[in-house]
PDB file of C-alpha atoms and ligand atoms in Angstrom:
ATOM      1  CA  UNK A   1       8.773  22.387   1.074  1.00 97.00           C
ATOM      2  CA  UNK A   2       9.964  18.762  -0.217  1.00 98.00           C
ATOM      3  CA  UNK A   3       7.715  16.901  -2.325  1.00 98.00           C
ATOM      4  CA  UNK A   4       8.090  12.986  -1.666  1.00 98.00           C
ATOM      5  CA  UNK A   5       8.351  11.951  -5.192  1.00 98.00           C
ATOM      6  CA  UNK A   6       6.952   8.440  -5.272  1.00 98.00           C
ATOM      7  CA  UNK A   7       6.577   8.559  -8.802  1.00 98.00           C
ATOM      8  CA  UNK A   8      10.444   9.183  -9.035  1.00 98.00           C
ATOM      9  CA  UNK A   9      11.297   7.110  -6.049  1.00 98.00           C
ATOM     10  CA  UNK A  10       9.672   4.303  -6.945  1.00 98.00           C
ATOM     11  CA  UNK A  11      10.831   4.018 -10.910  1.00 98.00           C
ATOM     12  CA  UNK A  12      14.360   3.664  -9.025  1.00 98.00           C
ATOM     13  CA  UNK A  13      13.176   0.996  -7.142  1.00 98.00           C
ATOM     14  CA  UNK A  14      11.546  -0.414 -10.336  1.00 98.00           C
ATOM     15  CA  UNK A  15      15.316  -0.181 -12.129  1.00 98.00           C
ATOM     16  CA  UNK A  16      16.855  -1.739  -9.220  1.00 98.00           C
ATOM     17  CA  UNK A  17      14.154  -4.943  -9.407  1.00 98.00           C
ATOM     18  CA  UNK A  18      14.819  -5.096 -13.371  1.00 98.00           C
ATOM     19  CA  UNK A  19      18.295  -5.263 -13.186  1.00 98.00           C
ATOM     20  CA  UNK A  20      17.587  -8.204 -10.200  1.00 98.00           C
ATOM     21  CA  UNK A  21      15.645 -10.145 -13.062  1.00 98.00           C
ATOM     22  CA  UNK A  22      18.181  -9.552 -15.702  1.00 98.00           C
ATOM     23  CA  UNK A  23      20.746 -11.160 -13.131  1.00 98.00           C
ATOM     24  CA  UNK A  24      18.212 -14.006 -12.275  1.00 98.00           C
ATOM     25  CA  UNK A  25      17.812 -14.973 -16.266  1.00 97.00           C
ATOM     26  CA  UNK A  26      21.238 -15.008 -16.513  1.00 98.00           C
ATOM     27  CA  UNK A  27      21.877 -17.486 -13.846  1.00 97.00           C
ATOM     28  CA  UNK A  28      19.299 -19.838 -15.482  1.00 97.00           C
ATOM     29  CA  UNK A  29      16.631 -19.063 -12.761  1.00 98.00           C
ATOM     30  CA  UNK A  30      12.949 -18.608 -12.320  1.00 97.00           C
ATOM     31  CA  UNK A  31      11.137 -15.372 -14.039  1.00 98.00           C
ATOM     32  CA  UNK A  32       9.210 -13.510 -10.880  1.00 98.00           C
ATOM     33  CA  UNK A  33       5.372 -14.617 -11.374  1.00 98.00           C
ATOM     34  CA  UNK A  34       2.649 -12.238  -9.757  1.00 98.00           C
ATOM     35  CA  UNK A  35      -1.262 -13.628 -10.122  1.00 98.00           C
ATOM     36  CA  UNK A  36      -4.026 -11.395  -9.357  1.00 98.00           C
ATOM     37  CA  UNK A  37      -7.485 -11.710  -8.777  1.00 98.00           C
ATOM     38  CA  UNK A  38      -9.754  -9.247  -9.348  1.00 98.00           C
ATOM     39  CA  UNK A  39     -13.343 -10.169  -8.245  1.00 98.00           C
ATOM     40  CA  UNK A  40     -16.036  -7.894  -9.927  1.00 97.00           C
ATOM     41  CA  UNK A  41     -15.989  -4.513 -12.189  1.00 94.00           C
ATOM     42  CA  UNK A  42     -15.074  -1.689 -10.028  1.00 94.00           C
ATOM     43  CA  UNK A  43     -13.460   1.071 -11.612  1.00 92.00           C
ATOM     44  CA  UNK A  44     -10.794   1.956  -9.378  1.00 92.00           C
ATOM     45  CA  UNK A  45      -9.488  -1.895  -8.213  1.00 96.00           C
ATOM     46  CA  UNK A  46      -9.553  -2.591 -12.280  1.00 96.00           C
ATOM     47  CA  UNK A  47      -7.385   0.480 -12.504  1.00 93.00           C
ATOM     48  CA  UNK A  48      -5.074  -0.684  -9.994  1.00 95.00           C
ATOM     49  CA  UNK A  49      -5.019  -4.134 -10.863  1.00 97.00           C
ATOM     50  CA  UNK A  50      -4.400  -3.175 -14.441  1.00 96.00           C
ATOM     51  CA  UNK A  51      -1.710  -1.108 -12.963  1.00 97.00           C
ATOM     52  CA  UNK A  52      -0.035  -3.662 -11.093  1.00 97.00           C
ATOM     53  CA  UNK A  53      -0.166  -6.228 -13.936  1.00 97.00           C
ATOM     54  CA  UNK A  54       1.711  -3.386 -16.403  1.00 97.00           C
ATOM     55  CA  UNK A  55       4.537  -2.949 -13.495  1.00 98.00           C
ATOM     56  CA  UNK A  56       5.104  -6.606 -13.771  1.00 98.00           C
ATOM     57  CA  UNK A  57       5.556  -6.276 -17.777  1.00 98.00           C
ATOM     58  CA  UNK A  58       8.019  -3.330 -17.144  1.00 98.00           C
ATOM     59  CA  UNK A  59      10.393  -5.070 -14.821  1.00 98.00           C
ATOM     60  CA  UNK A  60      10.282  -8.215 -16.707  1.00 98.00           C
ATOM     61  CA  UNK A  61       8.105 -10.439 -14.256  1.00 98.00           C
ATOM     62  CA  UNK A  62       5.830 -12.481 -15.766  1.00 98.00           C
ATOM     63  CA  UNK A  63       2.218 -12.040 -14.744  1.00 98.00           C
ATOM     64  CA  UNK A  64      -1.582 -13.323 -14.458  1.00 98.00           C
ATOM     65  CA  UNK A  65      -4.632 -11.384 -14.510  1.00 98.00           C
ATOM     66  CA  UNK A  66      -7.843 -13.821 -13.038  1.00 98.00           C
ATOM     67  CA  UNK A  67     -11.055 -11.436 -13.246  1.00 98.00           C
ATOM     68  CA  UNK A  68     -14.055 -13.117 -11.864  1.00 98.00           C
ATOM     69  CA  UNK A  69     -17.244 -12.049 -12.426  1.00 98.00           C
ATOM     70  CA  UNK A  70     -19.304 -10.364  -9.361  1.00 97.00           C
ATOM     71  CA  UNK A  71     -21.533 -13.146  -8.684  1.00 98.00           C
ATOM     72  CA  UNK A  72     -18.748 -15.610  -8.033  1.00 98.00           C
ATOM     73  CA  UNK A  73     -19.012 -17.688  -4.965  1.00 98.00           C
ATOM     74  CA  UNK A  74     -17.081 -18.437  -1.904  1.00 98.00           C
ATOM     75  CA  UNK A  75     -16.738 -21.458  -2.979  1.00 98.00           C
ATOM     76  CA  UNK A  76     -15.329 -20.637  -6.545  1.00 98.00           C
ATOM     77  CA  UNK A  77     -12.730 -17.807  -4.940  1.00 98.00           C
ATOM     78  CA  UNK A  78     -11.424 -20.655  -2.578  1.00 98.00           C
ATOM     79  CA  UNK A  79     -10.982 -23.031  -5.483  1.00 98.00           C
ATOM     80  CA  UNK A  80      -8.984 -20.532  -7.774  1.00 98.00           C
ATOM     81  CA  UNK A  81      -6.604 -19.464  -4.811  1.00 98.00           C
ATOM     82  CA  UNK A  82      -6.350 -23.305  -3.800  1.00 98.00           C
ATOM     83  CA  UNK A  83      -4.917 -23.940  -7.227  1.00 98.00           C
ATOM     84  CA  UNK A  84      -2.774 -20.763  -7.200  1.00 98.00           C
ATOM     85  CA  UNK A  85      -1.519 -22.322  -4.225  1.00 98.00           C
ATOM     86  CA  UNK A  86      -0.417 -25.341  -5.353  1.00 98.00           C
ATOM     87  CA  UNK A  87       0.701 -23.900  -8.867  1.00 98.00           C
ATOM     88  CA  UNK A  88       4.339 -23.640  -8.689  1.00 98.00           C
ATOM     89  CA  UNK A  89       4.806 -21.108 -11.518  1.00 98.00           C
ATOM     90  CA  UNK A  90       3.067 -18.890  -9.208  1.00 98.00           C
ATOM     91  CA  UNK A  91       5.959 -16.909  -6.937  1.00 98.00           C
ATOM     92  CA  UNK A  92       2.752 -14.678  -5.207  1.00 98.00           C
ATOM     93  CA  UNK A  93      -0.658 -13.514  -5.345  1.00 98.00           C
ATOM     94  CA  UNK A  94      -2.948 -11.028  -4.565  1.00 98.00           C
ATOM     95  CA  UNK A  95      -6.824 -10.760  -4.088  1.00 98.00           C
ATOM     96  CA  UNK A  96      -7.712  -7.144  -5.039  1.00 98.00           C
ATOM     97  CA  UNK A  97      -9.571  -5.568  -2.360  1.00 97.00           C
ATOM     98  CA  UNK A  98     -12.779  -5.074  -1.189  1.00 96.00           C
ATOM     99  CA  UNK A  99     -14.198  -8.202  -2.112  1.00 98.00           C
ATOM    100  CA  UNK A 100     -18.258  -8.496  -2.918  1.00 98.00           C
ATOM    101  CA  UNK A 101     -19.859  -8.303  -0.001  1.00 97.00           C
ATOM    102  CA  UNK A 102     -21.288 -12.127   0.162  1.00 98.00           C
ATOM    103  CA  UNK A 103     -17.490 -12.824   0.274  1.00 98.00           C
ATOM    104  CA  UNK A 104     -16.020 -12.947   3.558  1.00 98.00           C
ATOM    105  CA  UNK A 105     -12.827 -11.640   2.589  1.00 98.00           C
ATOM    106  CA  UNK A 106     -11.422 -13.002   6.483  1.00 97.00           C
ATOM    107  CA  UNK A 107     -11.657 -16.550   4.944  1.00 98.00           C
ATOM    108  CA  UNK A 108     -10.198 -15.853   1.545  1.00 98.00           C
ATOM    109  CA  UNK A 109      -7.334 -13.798   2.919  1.00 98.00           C
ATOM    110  CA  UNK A 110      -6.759 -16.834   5.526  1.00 98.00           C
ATOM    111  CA  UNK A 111      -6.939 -19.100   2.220  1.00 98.00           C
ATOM    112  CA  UNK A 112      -3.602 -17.587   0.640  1.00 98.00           C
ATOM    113  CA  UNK A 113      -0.243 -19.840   1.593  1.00 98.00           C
ATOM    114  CA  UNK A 114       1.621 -17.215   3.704  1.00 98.00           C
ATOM    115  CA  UNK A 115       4.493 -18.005   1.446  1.00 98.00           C
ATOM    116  CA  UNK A 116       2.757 -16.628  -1.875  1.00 98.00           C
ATOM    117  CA  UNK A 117       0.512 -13.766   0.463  1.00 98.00           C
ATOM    118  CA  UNK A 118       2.920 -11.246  -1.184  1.00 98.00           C
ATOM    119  CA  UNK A 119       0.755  -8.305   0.069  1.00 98.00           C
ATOM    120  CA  UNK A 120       1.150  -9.280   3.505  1.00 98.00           C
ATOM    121  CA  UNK A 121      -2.616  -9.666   4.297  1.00 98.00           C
ATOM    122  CA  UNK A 122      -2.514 -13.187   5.809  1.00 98.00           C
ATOM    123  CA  UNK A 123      -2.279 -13.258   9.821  1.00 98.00           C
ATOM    124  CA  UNK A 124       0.345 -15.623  10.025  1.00 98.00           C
ATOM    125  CA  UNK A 125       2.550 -12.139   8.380  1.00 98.00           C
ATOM    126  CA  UNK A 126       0.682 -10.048   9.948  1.00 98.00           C
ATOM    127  CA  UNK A 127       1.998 -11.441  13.197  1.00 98.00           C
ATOM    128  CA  UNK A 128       5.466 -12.168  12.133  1.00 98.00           C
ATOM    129  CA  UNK A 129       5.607  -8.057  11.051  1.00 98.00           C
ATOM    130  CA  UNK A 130       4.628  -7.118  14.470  1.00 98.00           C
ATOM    131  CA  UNK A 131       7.028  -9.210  16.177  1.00 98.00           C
ATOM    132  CA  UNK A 132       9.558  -7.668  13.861  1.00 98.00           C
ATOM    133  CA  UNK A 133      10.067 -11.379  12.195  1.00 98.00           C
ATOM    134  CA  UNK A 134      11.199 -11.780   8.507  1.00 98.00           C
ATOM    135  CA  UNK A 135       8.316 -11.797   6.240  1.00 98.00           C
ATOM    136  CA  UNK A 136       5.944  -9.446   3.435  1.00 98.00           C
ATOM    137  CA  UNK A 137       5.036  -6.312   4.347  1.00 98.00           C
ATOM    138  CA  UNK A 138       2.131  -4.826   3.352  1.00 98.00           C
ATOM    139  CA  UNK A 139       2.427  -2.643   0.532  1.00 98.00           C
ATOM    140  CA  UNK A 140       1.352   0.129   1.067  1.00 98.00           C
ATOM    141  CA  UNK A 141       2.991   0.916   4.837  1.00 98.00           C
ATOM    142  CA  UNK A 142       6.103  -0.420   3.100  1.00 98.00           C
ATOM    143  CA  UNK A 143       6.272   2.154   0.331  1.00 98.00           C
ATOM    144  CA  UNK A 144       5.689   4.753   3.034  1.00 98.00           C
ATOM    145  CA  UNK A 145       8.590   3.724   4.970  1.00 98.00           C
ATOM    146  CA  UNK A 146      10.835   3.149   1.847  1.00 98.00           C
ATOM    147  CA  UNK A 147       9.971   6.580   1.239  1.00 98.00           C
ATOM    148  CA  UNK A 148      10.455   8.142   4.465  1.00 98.00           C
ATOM    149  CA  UNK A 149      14.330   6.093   4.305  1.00 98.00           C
ATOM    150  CA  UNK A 150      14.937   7.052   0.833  1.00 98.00           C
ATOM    151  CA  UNK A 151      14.294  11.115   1.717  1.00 98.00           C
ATOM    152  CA  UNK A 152      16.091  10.679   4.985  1.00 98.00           C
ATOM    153  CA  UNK A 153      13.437  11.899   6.934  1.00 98.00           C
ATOM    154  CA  UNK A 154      13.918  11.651  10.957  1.00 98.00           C
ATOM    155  CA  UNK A 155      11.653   9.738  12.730  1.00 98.00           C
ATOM    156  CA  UNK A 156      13.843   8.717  15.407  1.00 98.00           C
ATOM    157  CA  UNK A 157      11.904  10.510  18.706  1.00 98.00           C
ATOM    158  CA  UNK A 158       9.404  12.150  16.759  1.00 98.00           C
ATOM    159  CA  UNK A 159       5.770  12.579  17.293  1.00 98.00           C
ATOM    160  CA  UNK A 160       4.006  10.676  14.169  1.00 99.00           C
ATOM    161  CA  UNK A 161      -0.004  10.646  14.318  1.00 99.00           C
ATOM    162  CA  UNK A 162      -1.570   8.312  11.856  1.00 99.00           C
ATOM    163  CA  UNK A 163      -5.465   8.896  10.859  1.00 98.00           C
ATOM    164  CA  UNK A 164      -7.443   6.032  10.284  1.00 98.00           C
ATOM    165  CA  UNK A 165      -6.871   2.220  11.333  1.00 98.00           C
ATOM    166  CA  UNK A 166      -7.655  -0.015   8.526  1.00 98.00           C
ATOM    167  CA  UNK A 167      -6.130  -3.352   8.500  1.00 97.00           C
ATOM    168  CA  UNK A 168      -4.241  -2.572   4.809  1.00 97.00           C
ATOM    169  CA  UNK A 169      -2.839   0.800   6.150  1.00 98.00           C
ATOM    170  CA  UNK A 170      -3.523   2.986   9.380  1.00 98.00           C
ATOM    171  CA  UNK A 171      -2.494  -0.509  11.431  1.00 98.00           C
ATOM    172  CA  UNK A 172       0.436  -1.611   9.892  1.00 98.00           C
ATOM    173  CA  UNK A 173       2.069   1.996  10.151  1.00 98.00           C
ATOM    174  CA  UNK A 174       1.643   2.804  13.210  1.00 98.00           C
ATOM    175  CA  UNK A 175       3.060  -0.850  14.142  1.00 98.00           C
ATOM    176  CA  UNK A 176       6.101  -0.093  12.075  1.00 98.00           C
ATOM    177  CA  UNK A 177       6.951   3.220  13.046  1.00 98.00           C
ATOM    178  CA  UNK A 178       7.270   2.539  16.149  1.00 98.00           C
ATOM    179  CA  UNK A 179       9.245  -0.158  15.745  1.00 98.00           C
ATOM    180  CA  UNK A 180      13.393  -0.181  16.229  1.00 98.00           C
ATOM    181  CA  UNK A 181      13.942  -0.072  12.761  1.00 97.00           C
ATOM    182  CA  UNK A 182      15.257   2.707   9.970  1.00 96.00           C
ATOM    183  CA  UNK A 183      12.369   5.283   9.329  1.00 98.00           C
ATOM    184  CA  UNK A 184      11.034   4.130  13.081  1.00 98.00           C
ATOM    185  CA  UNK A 185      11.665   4.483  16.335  1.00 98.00           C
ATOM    186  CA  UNK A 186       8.673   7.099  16.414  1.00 98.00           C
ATOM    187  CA  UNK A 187       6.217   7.919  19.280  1.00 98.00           C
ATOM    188  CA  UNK A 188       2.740   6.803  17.884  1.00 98.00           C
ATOM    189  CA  UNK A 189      -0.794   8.247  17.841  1.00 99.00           C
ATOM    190  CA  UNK A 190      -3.447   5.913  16.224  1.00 98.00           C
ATOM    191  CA  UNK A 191      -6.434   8.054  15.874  1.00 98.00           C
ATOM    192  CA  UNK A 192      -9.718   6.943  14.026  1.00 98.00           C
ATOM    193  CA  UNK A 193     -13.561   7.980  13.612  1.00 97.00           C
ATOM    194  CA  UNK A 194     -13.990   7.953  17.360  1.00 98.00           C
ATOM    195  CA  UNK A 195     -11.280  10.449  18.154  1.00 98.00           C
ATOM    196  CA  UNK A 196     -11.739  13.286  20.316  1.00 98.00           C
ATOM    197  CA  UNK A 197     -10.297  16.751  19.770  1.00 98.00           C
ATOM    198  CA  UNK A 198      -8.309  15.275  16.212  1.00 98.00           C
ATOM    199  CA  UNK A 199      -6.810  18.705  16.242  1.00 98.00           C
ATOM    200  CA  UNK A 200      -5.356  18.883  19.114  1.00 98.00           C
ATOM    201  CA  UNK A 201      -3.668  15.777  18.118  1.00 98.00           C
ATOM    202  CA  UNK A 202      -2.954  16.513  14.733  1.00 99.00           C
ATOM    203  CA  UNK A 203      -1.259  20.256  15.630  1.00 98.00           C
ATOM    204  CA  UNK A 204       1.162  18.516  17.467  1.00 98.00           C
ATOM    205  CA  UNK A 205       2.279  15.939  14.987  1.00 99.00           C
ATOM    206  CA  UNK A 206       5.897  15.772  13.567  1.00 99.00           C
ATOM    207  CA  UNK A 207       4.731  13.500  10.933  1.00 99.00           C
ATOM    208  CA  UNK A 208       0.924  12.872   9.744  1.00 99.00           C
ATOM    209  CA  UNK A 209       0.258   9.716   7.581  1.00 99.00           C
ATOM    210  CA  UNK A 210      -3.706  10.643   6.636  1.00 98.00           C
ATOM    211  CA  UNK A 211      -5.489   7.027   5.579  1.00 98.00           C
ATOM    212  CA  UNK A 212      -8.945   7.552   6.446  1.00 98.00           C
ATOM    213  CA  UNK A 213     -10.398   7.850   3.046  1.00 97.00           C
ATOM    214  CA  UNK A 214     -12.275  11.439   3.455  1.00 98.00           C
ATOM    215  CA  UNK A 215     -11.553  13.653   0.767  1.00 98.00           C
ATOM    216  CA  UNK A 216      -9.257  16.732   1.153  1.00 98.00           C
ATOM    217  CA  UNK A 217     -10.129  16.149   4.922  1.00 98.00           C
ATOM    218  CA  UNK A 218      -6.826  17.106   6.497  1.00 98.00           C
ATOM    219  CA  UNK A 219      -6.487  21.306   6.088  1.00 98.00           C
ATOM    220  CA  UNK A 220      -4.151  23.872   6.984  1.00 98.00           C
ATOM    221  CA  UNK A 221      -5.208  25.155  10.520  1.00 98.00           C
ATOM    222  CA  UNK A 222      -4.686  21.178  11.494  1.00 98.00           C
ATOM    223  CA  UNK A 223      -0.997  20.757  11.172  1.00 99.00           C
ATOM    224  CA  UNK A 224       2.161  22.680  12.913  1.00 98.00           C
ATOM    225  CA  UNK A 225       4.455  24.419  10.919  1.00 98.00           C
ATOM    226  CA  UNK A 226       7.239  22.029   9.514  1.00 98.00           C
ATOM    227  CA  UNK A 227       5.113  19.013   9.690  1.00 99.00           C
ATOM    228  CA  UNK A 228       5.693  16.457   7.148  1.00 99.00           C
ATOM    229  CA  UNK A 229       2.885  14.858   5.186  1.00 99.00           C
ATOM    230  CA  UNK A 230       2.002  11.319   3.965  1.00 99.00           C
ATOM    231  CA  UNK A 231      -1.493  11.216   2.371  1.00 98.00           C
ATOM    232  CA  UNK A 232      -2.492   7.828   1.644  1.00 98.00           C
ATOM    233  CA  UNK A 233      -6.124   9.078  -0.052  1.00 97.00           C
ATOM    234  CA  UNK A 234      -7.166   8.947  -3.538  1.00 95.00           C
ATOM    235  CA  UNK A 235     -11.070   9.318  -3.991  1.00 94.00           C
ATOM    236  CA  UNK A 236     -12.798  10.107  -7.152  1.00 93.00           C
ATOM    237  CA  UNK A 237     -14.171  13.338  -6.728  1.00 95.00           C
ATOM    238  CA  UNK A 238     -16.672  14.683  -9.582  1.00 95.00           C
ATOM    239  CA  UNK A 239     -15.383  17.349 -11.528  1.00 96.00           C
ATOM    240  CA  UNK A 240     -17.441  18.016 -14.928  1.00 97.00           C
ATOM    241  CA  UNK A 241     -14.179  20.224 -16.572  1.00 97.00           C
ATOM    242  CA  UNK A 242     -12.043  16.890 -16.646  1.00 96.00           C
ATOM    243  CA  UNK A 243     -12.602  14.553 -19.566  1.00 96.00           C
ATOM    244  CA  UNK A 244     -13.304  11.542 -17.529  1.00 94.00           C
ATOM    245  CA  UNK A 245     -15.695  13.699 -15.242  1.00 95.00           C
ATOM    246  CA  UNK A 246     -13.236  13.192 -12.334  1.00 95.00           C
ATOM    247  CA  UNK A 247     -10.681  14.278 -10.318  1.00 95.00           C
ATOM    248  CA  UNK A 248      -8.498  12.374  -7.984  1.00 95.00           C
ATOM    249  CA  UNK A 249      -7.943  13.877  -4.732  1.00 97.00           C
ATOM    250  CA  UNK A 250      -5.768  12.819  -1.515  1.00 98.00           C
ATOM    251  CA  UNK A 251      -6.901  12.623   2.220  1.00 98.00           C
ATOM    252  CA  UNK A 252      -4.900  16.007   2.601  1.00 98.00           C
ATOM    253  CA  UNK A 253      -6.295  19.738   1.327  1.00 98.00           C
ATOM    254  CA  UNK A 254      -2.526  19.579  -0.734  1.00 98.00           C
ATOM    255  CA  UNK A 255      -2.467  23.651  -1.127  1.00 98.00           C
ATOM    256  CA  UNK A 256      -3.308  24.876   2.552  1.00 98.00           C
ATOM    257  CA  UNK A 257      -1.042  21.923   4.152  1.00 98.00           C
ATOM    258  CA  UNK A 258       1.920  22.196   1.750  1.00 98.00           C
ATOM    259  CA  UNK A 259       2.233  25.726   2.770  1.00 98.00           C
ATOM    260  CA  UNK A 260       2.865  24.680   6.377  1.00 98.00           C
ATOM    261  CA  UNK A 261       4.527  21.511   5.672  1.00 98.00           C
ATOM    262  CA  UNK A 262       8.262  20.303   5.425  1.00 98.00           C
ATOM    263  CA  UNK A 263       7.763  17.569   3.324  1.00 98.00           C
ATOM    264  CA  UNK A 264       4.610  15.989   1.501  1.00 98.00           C
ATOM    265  CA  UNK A 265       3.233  13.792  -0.858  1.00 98.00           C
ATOM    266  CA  UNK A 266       1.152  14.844  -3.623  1.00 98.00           C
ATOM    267  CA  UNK A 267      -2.108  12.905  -4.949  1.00 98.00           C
ATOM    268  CA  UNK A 268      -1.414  11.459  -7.711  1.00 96.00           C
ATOM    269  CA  UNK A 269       2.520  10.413  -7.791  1.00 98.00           C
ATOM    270  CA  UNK A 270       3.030   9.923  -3.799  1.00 98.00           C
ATOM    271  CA  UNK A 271       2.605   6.895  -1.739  1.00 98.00           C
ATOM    272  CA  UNK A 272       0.186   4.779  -5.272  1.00 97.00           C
ATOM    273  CA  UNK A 273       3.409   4.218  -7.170  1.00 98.00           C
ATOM    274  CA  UNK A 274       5.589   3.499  -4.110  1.00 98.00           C
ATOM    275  CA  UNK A 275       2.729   0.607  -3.197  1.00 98.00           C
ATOM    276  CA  UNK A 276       3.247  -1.290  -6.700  1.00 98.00           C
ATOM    277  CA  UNK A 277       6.807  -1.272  -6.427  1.00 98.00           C
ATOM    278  CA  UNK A 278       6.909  -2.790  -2.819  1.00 98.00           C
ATOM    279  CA  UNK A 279       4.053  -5.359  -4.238  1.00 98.00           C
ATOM    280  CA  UNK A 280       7.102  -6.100  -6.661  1.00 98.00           C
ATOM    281  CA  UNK A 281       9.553  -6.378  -4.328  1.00 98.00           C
ATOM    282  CA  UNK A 282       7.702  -8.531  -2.389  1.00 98.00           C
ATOM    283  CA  UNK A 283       7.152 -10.673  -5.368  1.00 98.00           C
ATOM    284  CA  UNK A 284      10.766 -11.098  -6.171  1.00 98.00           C
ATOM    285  CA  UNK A 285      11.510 -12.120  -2.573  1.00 98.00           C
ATOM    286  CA  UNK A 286       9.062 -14.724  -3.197  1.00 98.00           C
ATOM    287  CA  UNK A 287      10.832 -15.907  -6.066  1.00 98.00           C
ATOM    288  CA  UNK A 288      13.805 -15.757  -4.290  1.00 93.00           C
TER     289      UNK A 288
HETATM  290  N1  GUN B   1      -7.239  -2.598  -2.019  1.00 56.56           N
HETATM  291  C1  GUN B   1      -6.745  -1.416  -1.589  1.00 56.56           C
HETATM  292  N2  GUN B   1      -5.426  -1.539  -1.340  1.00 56.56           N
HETATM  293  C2  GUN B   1      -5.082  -2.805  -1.613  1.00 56.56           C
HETATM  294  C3  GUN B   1      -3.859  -3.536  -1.559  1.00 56.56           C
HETATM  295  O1  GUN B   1      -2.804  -3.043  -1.176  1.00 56.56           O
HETATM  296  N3  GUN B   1      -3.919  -4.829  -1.939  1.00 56.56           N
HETATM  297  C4  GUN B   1      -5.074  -5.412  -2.339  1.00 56.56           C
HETATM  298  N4  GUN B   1      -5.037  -6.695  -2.674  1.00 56.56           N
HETATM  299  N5  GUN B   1      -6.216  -4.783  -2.405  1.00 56.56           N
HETATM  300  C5  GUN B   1      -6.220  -3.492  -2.041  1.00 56.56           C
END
């Protein structure tokens, strides 16, 4: 069993961005410039947020943090991303996800200038991604296929099953892997809450990518031997012997499935790092 080190895998990518800075100071040029905007006090987006704004630091981007308080209007939201729009210091942006629910987060993702939508959430790059059209991929389903090409692991023919079709994750993948591209090519199950029999699919699977956001929901008696794993979960789960009175824990029961399994990532260190660098990546291609 091969663990897909994203933690690893993506401080190379990390190097390989900060030497691309280095080389862009020295030519005189523009510093990268993420912006995010974090709307309300949840724990886990002000973890990743905080996250993403400390990547930036590290590979010598220059960043913006915009927290709004949770009673912020529509109005307000549209206003800050209009003049994040129209700021040119600003190479990208992000609106940390989910929004409060008297946002409709459809009009405010609409409201981002595709150019600056560096996580790839506007439709105008959601369409050019699915006709296979230069543009920002979304994060996450990026890392997971920089991963897959970075571990050479064959796709090419193979049966891939992804669980859960959310609009940041489930989608995307199984758009991209079935795509003619490196680390695609794959035949592609989309399975979801209304799935019948999700064993039967599952046990034949080549390649699972879990994003449903159930813990631990994915065991051992669901997968074939040899499969490999991509487990897109992390939910807080309660756990009164850790300090913080929690424990993070993937989509995928890690100790049944790793026994079966070819290749996996583990929860932390898996596909969470490999999503910041890509949101980095994107950033510099913004720049650029
Ligand atoms: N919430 C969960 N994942 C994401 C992501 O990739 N980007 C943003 N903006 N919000 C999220």
């Amino acid at each position: 069993m091969i663990i897909l080190d994203g933690k690893k895998t993506s401080g190379a990518i990390k190097e390989e961005i900060a030497a691309a800075v280095v080389e862009l100071k020295k030519q005189g040029k523009k510093t990268p410039h993420l912006a995010a905007v974090l709307v309300g006090n949840d724990g886990a987006s002000m973890t990743y947020v905080g996250a993403k704004v400390k990547a930036c630091e590290l590979v010598g981007f220059e960043s913006t943090l915009l927290e709004l308080p949770d009673t912020t209007s529509e109005e307000a939201l549209l206003h800050e991303i209009d003049n994040l729009n129209n700021n040119p210091e600003i190479d990208g942006f992000i609106i940390q996800l989910p929004l409060p629910k008297h946002i409709d987060e459809h009009k405010v993702l609409m409201a981002v200038n595709p150019e600056k939508d560096v996580d790839g959430f506007h439709p105008a790059n959601v369409g050019k991604m699915a006709l296979e059209l230069p543009t920002f991929l979304p994060a996450t389903p990026y890392g997971i296929m920089e991963l897959l090409e970075r571990y050479e692991v064959e796709t090419s023919g193979k049966n891939v099953v992804v669980i859960g079709r959310s609009h940041i994750v489930g989608r995307p993948m199984s758009i991209l892997l079935s795509q003619k591209r490196t680390a695609g090519d794959a035949t592609v199950t989309l399975t979801h809450s209304r799935t019948k029999n999700l064993k039967e699919i599952t046990k034949e699977a080549d390649i699972i990518v879990a994003a449903l956001g159930i813990a631990e929901f994915l065991t051992g008696d669901m997968v074939k031997e040899g499969v490999t794993i991509i487990d897109v979960g992390i939910t807080r789960v309660e756990d009164a012997s850790k300090k913080r009175g929690f424990r993070l824990a993937g989509d995928v029961h890690f100790d049944s499935v790793s026994k079966k399994a070819s290749y996996i990532t583990p929860v932390p260190g898996g596909v969470g790092p490999m999503t910041i660098a890509m949101l980095l990546k994107n950033t510099l291609q913004a720049c650029q």
